[in-house]
Short mmCIF file of C-alpha atoms in Angstrom, two decimals:
data_model
loop_
_atom_site.label_atom_id
_atom_site.label_comp_id
_atom_site.label_asym_id
_atom_site.label_seq_id
_atom_site.Cartn_x
_atom_site.Cartn_y
_atom_site.Cartn_z
CA LEU F 1 148.10 -85.99 -127.33
CA ASN F 2 147.43 -87.42 -130.90
CA GLU F 3 146.54 -83.88 -131.92
CA HIS F 4 149.56 -81.99 -130.28
CA SER F 5 151.57 -84.26 -131.91
CA GLY F 6 150.04 -83.95 -135.41
CA VAL F 7 149.66 -80.19 -135.19
CA GLU F 8 152.56 -79.06 -132.94
CA ILE F 9 155.18 -81.60 -134.12
CA PHE F 10 154.65 -82.71 -137.78
CA GLY F 11 152.20 -79.56 -138.77
CA ALA F 12 149.58 -81.92 -140.11
CA VAL F 13 146.47 -79.98 -141.61
CA ASP F 14 143.05 -81.39 -140.56
CA MET F 15 140.57 -78.22 -140.37
CA GLY F 16 137.33 -80.85 -140.38
CA GLY F 17 138.66 -83.50 -138.06
CA SER F 18 138.70 -86.47 -140.43
CA ARG F 19 141.77 -87.69 -138.40
CA TYR F 20 141.87 -86.09 -135.30
CA VAL F 21 138.10 -86.56 -134.50
CA HIS F 22 136.39 -89.26 -136.53
CA THR F 23 139.38 -91.60 -137.22
CA PHE F 24 140.43 -91.55 -133.67
CA GLY F 25 136.94 -91.64 -132.06
CA ALA F 26 135.94 -94.40 -134.21
CA TYR F 27 138.84 -96.56 -133.74
CA PHE F 28 139.23 -95.85 -129.79
CA GLY F 29 135.66 -97.10 -129.47
CA LEU F 30 136.07 -100.19 -131.64
CA ALA F 31 139.27 -101.12 -129.79
CA ALA F 32 137.66 -100.57 -126.36
CA SER F 33 134.79 -102.58 -127.49
CA LEU F 34 136.54 -105.56 -128.35
CA ALA F 35 138.92 -105.40 -125.17
CA TYR F 36 135.83 -105.12 -122.82
CA GLY F 37 134.54 -108.46 -124.61
CA VAL F 38 130.78 -108.11 -124.59
CA GLY F 39 130.17 -108.01 -128.49
CA GLY F 40 128.74 -110.67 -130.52
CA PRO F 41 125.17 -110.73 -132.40
CA ASN F 42 122.33 -109.67 -129.82
CA LYS F 43 118.54 -110.27 -130.71
CA ASN F 44 118.13 -107.08 -128.52
CA ASN F 45 120.11 -104.94 -130.63
CA GLY F 46 117.55 -103.33 -132.86
CA ALA F 47 115.46 -100.31 -133.58
CA THR F 48 111.75 -99.48 -133.71
CA LYS F 49 109.73 -97.04 -135.62
CA THR F 50 109.99 -94.36 -132.89
CA SER F 51 113.61 -94.41 -131.99
CA ASP F 52 114.36 -94.59 -135.96
CA MET F 53 111.82 -91.37 -136.40
CA PHE F 54 113.98 -89.48 -133.52
CA ALA F 55 117.20 -90.50 -135.19
CA MET F 56 116.15 -89.31 -138.71
CA ILE F 57 115.41 -86.02 -137.11
CA GLY F 58 118.96 -85.88 -135.67
CA THR F 59 120.52 -86.69 -139.36
CA VAL F 60 118.52 -83.69 -140.88
CA PHE F 61 119.82 -81.39 -138.34
CA LEU F 62 123.75 -82.80 -138.61
CA TRP F 63 123.36 -82.46 -142.54
CA MET F 64 122.24 -78.73 -142.12
CA PHE F 65 124.69 -77.81 -139.96
CA TRP F 66 127.93 -80.16 -140.52
CA PRO F 67 129.57 -77.13 -142.67
CA SER F 68 129.39 -75.08 -139.24
CA PHE F 69 131.22 -77.96 -137.65
CA ASN F 70 133.99 -78.43 -140.67
CA GLY F 71 134.47 -74.87 -140.70
CA ALA F 72 133.98 -73.76 -137.04
CA LEU F 73 138.22 -73.14 -136.60
CA SER F 74 138.60 -72.13 -139.89
CA PRO F 75 140.44 -68.58 -140.22
CA THR F 76 138.43 -65.83 -142.15
CA GLY F 77 141.25 -64.74 -144.36
CA SER F 78 142.11 -65.82 -147.74
CA PHE F 79 138.40 -67.67 -148.19
CA SER F 80 139.11 -70.48 -146.10
CA ARG F 81 135.43 -70.36 -144.48
CA GLU F 82 133.81 -70.08 -147.38
CA ARG F 83 135.81 -72.90 -149.07
CA VAL F 84 134.89 -75.32 -146.07
CA PHE F 85 130.98 -74.41 -146.41
CA ILE F 86 131.23 -75.02 -150.58
CA ASN F 87 133.11 -78.09 -150.26
CA THR F 88 131.11 -79.56 -147.27
CA VAL F 89 127.54 -78.92 -148.95
CA LEU F 90 128.91 -80.53 -151.99
CA ALA F 91 130.25 -83.57 -150.54
CA LEU F 92 127.26 -83.86 -148.38
CA THR F 93 124.88 -83.83 -151.51
CA GLY F 94 126.84 -86.40 -153.18
CA SER F 95 127.04 -88.95 -150.13
CA CYS F 96 123.24 -88.41 -149.85
CA ILE F 97 122.39 -89.52 -153.35
CA ALA F 98 124.94 -92.10 -153.35
CA ALA F 99 123.53 -93.62 -150.11
CA TYR F 100 119.92 -93.57 -151.06
CA ALA F 101 120.83 -95.49 -154.46
CA ALA F 102 123.59 -98.06 -152.61
CA SER F 103 120.92 -98.65 -150.30
CA ALA F 104 118.39 -99.72 -152.89
CA ILE F 105 120.54 -101.41 -155.00
CA THR F 106 121.96 -103.83 -152.04
CA ASP F 107 118.51 -104.84 -151.00
CA LYS F 108 116.93 -107.71 -152.60
CA ASP F 109 113.67 -105.74 -152.75
CA SER F 110 115.30 -102.29 -153.86
CA LYS F 111 114.10 -100.63 -150.75
CA PHE F 112 115.85 -98.03 -148.60
CA ASP F 113 117.14 -99.32 -145.16
CA MET F 114 116.83 -96.64 -142.54
CA VAL F 115 120.15 -97.41 -141.07
CA HIS F 116 121.86 -96.40 -144.24
CA ILE F 117 120.02 -93.27 -144.78
CA GLN F 118 120.39 -92.15 -140.75
CA ASN F 119 124.11 -92.28 -141.32
CA ALA F 120 125.71 -92.88 -145.06
CA THR F 121 124.01 -89.40 -146.14
CA LEU F 122 126.55 -87.65 -143.55
CA ALA F 123 129.46 -89.72 -145.00
CA GLY F 124 130.53 -86.72 -147.13
CA GLY F 125 130.74 -84.51 -144.39
CA VAL F 126 133.21 -86.75 -142.45
CA ALA F 127 135.43 -87.63 -145.46
CA VAL F 128 136.02 -84.19 -147.09
CA GLY F 129 136.67 -82.58 -143.98
CA SER F 130 140.37 -82.98 -144.13
CA SER F 131 140.35 -81.38 -147.09
CA SER F 132 137.50 -78.94 -146.88
CA ASP F 133 139.41 -75.80 -146.58
CA LEU F 134 141.81 -76.58 -149.72
CA VAL F 135 141.27 -75.75 -153.48
CA ILE F 136 140.30 -79.37 -154.35
CA GLY F 137 137.61 -78.00 -156.83
CA PRO F 138 133.55 -79.12 -156.87
CA TYR F 139 134.17 -82.31 -158.89
CA ALA F 140 136.49 -83.70 -156.47
CA SER F 141 133.93 -82.62 -153.25
CA ILE F 142 131.18 -84.13 -155.03
CA LEU F 143 133.16 -87.26 -156.03
CA THR F 144 134.48 -87.84 -152.64
CA GLY F 145 130.97 -87.44 -150.97
CA ILE F 146 129.87 -90.20 -153.70
CA VAL F 147 132.48 -92.52 -152.97
CA ALA F 148 132.41 -91.80 -149.02
CA GLY F 149 128.40 -92.61 -149.16
CA ILE F 150 129.01 -95.95 -151.16
CA ILE F 151 131.57 -97.13 -148.82
CA SER F 152 129.27 -96.09 -145.59
CA VAL F 153 126.61 -98.47 -147.09
CA LEU F 154 128.46 -101.20 -147.98
CA GLY F 155 129.87 -100.86 -144.47
CA TYR F 156 126.49 -101.19 -142.65
CA LYS F 157 125.57 -104.15 -145.23
CA TYR F 158 128.46 -106.24 -145.20
CA LEU F 159 131.06 -105.29 -142.81
CA SER F 160 129.24 -104.66 -139.41
CA PRO F 161 127.58 -108.30 -139.11
CA LYS F 162 131.48 -109.49 -139.70
CA LEU F 163 132.23 -106.94 -136.79
CA GLU F 164 129.85 -108.66 -134.58
CA LYS F 165 131.12 -112.08 -135.01
CA TRP F 166 134.46 -111.28 -134.13
CA GLY F 167 133.33 -109.91 -130.90
CA ILE F 168 133.11 -106.11 -131.78
CA SER F 169 130.11 -104.34 -130.85
CA ASP F 170 129.61 -101.28 -132.98
CA THR F 171 126.01 -100.23 -131.70
CA CYS F 172 125.94 -97.03 -133.53
CA GLY F 173 127.92 -98.07 -136.72
CA VAL F 174 130.75 -95.67 -136.23
CA HIS F 175 133.00 -97.51 -138.06
CA ASN F 176 130.94 -97.15 -141.10
CA LEU F 177 130.28 -93.24 -140.47
CA HIS F 178 133.17 -91.85 -138.96
CA GLY F 179 136.12 -94.67 -139.10
CA LEU F 180 136.07 -95.62 -143.06
CA PRO F 181 135.02 -92.19 -144.58
CA GLY F 182 137.50 -90.66 -141.71
CA ILE F 183 140.42 -92.69 -143.14
CA MET F 184 139.32 -91.77 -146.81
CA GLY F 185 139.43 -88.00 -145.69
CA GLY F 186 142.79 -88.59 -144.08
CA LEU F 187 144.12 -89.84 -147.53
CA GLY F 188 142.05 -86.99 -149.22
CA GLY F 189 144.02 -84.70 -147.33
CA VAL F 190 147.37 -86.47 -148.52
CA ILE F 191 146.65 -86.14 -152.03
CA SER F 192 145.55 -82.19 -151.62
CA ALA F 193 148.77 -81.50 -149.73
CA ALA F 194 150.83 -82.99 -152.44
CA VAL F 195 149.36 -81.38 -155.52
CA ALA F 196 148.67 -77.84 -153.55
CA SER F 197 151.12 -75.49 -155.51
CA ASN F 198 152.28 -72.14 -154.35
CA THR F 199 149.93 -70.09 -156.25
CA ALA F 200 146.79 -71.88 -155.91
CA TYR F 201 145.67 -69.74 -152.93
CA GLY F 202 146.45 -66.40 -154.32
CA GLU F 203 148.93 -65.64 -151.77
CA SER F 204 151.60 -67.57 -149.63
CA ILE F 205 150.85 -71.35 -149.28
CA ALA F 206 151.69 -70.79 -145.92
CA VAL F 207 148.38 -69.26 -144.57
CA ILE F 208 147.04 -73.02 -145.37
CA PHE F 209 150.20 -75.29 -144.78
CA PRO F 210 152.49 -73.27 -142.00
CA ASN F 211 155.13 -75.89 -142.55
CA ARG F 212 155.68 -74.56 -146.29
CA TRP F 213 156.78 -71.08 -145.02
CA ASP F 214 158.68 -68.70 -147.26
CA ALA F 215 162.39 -69.07 -147.11
CA GLU F 216 163.28 -65.80 -148.37
CA VAL F 217 160.90 -64.25 -145.97
CA GLY F 218 161.66 -66.35 -143.11
CA ASP F 219 158.64 -66.18 -140.88
CA ASN F 220 158.38 -69.61 -139.70
CA SER F 221 156.51 -68.57 -136.66
CA GLY F 222 153.56 -70.86 -137.67
CA ALA F 223 155.80 -73.93 -138.59
CA ALA F 224 155.73 -77.29 -136.31
CA SER F 225 158.92 -77.81 -134.63
CA ALA F 226 159.94 -80.45 -137.18
CA TRP F 227 160.12 -77.94 -139.96
CA LYS F 228 161.61 -74.64 -137.89
CA GLU F 229 164.92 -75.15 -139.93
CA SER F 230 163.88 -75.05 -143.36
CA PRO F 231 160.26 -75.23 -145.17
CA ALA F 232 158.73 -78.32 -146.26
CA SER F 233 157.71 -79.11 -149.92
CA ALA F 234 154.67 -80.17 -151.21
CA THR F 235 155.60 -83.85 -150.94
CA ASP F 236 156.88 -83.28 -147.21
CA GLN F 237 153.80 -82.07 -146.32
CA ALA F 238 151.67 -84.96 -148.15
CA MET F 239 154.34 -87.30 -146.03
CA MET F 240 153.24 -85.39 -142.42
CA GLN F 241 149.65 -85.97 -143.44
CA LEU F 242 150.23 -89.47 -144.16
CA LEU F 243 152.07 -89.73 -141.05
CA THR F 244 149.75 -88.68 -138.91
CA LEU F 245 146.99 -90.52 -140.08
CA GLY F 246 148.93 -93.81 -139.32
CA ILE F 247 149.57 -92.16 -135.81
CA THR F 248 146.20 -91.59 -134.88
CA LEU F 249 145.13 -95.18 -135.74
CA ALA F 250 147.80 -96.48 -133.36
CA PHE F 251 146.99 -93.84 -130.69
CA ALA F 252 143.66 -94.64 -130.74
CA MET F 253 143.66 -98.46 -131.18
CA ILE F 254 146.33 -98.61 -128.03
CA PHE F 255 144.52 -96.43 -125.83
CA GLY F 256 140.84 -97.50 -126.86
CA ALA F 257 142.25 -100.89 -125.76
CA MET F 258 143.62 -99.97 -122.80
CA GLY F 259 140.28 -98.26 -121.44
CA GLY F 260 138.26 -101.80 -122.62
CA PHE F 261 140.29 -103.54 -120.36
CA LEU F 262 140.27 -101.02 -117.35
CA LEU F 263 136.40 -101.03 -117.91
CA ARG F 264 136.59 -104.98 -117.96
CA TYR F 265 138.74 -105.24 -115.00
CA LEU F 266 136.68 -102.75 -112.66
CA LYS F 267 133.15 -104.38 -113.91
CA CYS F 268 131.87 -101.16 -115.10
CA GLY F 269 128.46 -101.59 -116.01
CA ASP F 270 128.51 -105.23 -115.91
CA LEU F 271 125.76 -107.07 -117.37
CA PRO F 272 124.81 -110.38 -118.36
CA LYS F 273 124.47 -110.74 -122.00
CA GLY F 274 120.94 -111.16 -122.07
CA ARG F 275 120.44 -107.63 -120.89
CA LEU F 276 122.28 -105.78 -123.02
CA TYR F 277 120.59 -103.37 -125.07
CA ASP F 278 117.84 -103.42 -122.61
CA ASP F 279 116.57 -99.89 -120.61
CA GLU F 280 114.76 -101.85 -118.21
CA PRO F 281 117.16 -102.40 -115.48
CA TYR F 282 117.92 -98.82 -115.65
CA TRP F 283 114.60 -97.18 -116.18
CA ILE F 284 110.96 -97.45 -115.36
CA ILE F 285 109.31 -98.84 -118.18
CA GLU F 286 105.71 -97.60 -119.21
CA GLY F 287 102.94 -100.20 -118.18
CA GLU F 288 105.42 -101.52 -115.35
CA SER F 289 103.20 -102.13 -112.04
CA GLY F 290 103.72 -104.14 -108.80
CA SER F 291 105.99 -104.09 -105.79
CA GLU F 292 109.90 -104.08 -105.72
CA ASP F 293 109.69 -107.81 -104.91
CA GLU F 294 107.76 -108.60 -108.06
CA HIS F 295 109.86 -106.43 -110.21
CA ALA F 296 112.93 -108.22 -109.07
CA GLU F 297 111.25 -111.79 -109.44
CA ARG F 298 109.93 -110.74 -112.89
CA ASN F 299 113.49 -109.40 -113.84
CA GLN F 300 114.91 -112.92 -112.79
CA VAL F 301 112.30 -114.75 -114.68
CA GLU F 302 113.25 -112.70 -117.99
CA LEU F 303 116.84 -112.87 -117.22
CA ALA F 304 116.67 -116.67 -117.48
CA GLU F 305 114.28 -116.58 -120.60
CA THR F 306 116.90 -114.24 -122.47
CA GLU F 307 119.62 -116.14 -121.43
CA VAL F 308 118.10 -119.57 -122.71
CA GLY F 309 117.06 -117.98 -125.99
CA ASN F 310 120.45 -116.58 -126.75
CA GLU F 311 122.29 -119.84 -125.77
CA ALA F 312 120.05 -121.57 -128.36
#
C-alpha cells in the first residue's frame, strides 16, 4: 500500500529502498514494540562472544553484497546499474571508516564496540539507497556514508538506552541502522531530485524520473497518475520525494501500532519479563538433564529468581 502510493500515485523514486524498505520497516517495528508493551531495560538483553562472531560474519557478507541489494531492480540502460554499484561501495566505505572512528572516540577507553562495527559499518548502504542510481558524484557518496556511520554509532551509544527507558524494545538496533539512515537517505533523494538537470544523464531525464517526461515528445506512459496531464519540474519531483517520506513514516507507525496492539490483545508469545531474551522456554539447552517435572520445577525457581532480580 505504501509503495503503491509512492510509486504509482506520486512517482517518487527510491532505487535502494531507503524509504519503502528501511524507513518503513524500522518505524513499523518500533511502533509495534511500543504498542505491544514489553519494552524496557532487561539484564538478559546482551551478546556473547559466539553470537558476536557469527553476527560479524553476517556483517561481512552484507557489506559485500549490499550493492547487489541496492541495484537489484535497477534498469540496465543509461549506466544506472553501474552508478548504483559505485555509489553504494563508496558510501559503504565511508560509513565503515566513520563507524570505527566514532566507536573509538565515544568509548572512554578508546576501544571498538562490536555492536557499532556490526551495524554502523553498513549504514552508508542504507543512506545512499534512494540516490544510488543518480549522478551524485563520488564525494557525495562518501560524505553520505561518513555522516550515516557517525549517526548510527551515536544512535547506538546514546539514543538506544533512552528508547528502552521509554518502553521501546529495539533488540537489533533497527532504528540506528535502518531508521535514521533511511530518513537520511530519503532526504538525500529529495536533494538529488531537486538538483537533477535535464542533461545530467546524457539523455532524457524521464529515464530516471518518469514524472519529468518531455512535453514535446508527449510520452507520459511512465509517469505517475498525478503527473499524466503535465510533466513535473525538478522542484515538483523533490516535493514528491519529501511527501512520500512523510507518508511512509505515517503508514509505518500507524500500521505498526495496530499490529502491536493486536499481538498484545491475542497474547501472542506472552512471556513474563524475566523470560524475555531467554531461549530456554523454547529450546533444549546444552547440558540440561532430568525429567519433565524436574525441568518444570527448575523453570519455576529460575523464573521467580529472575522476577526478583528485575524488580530489584
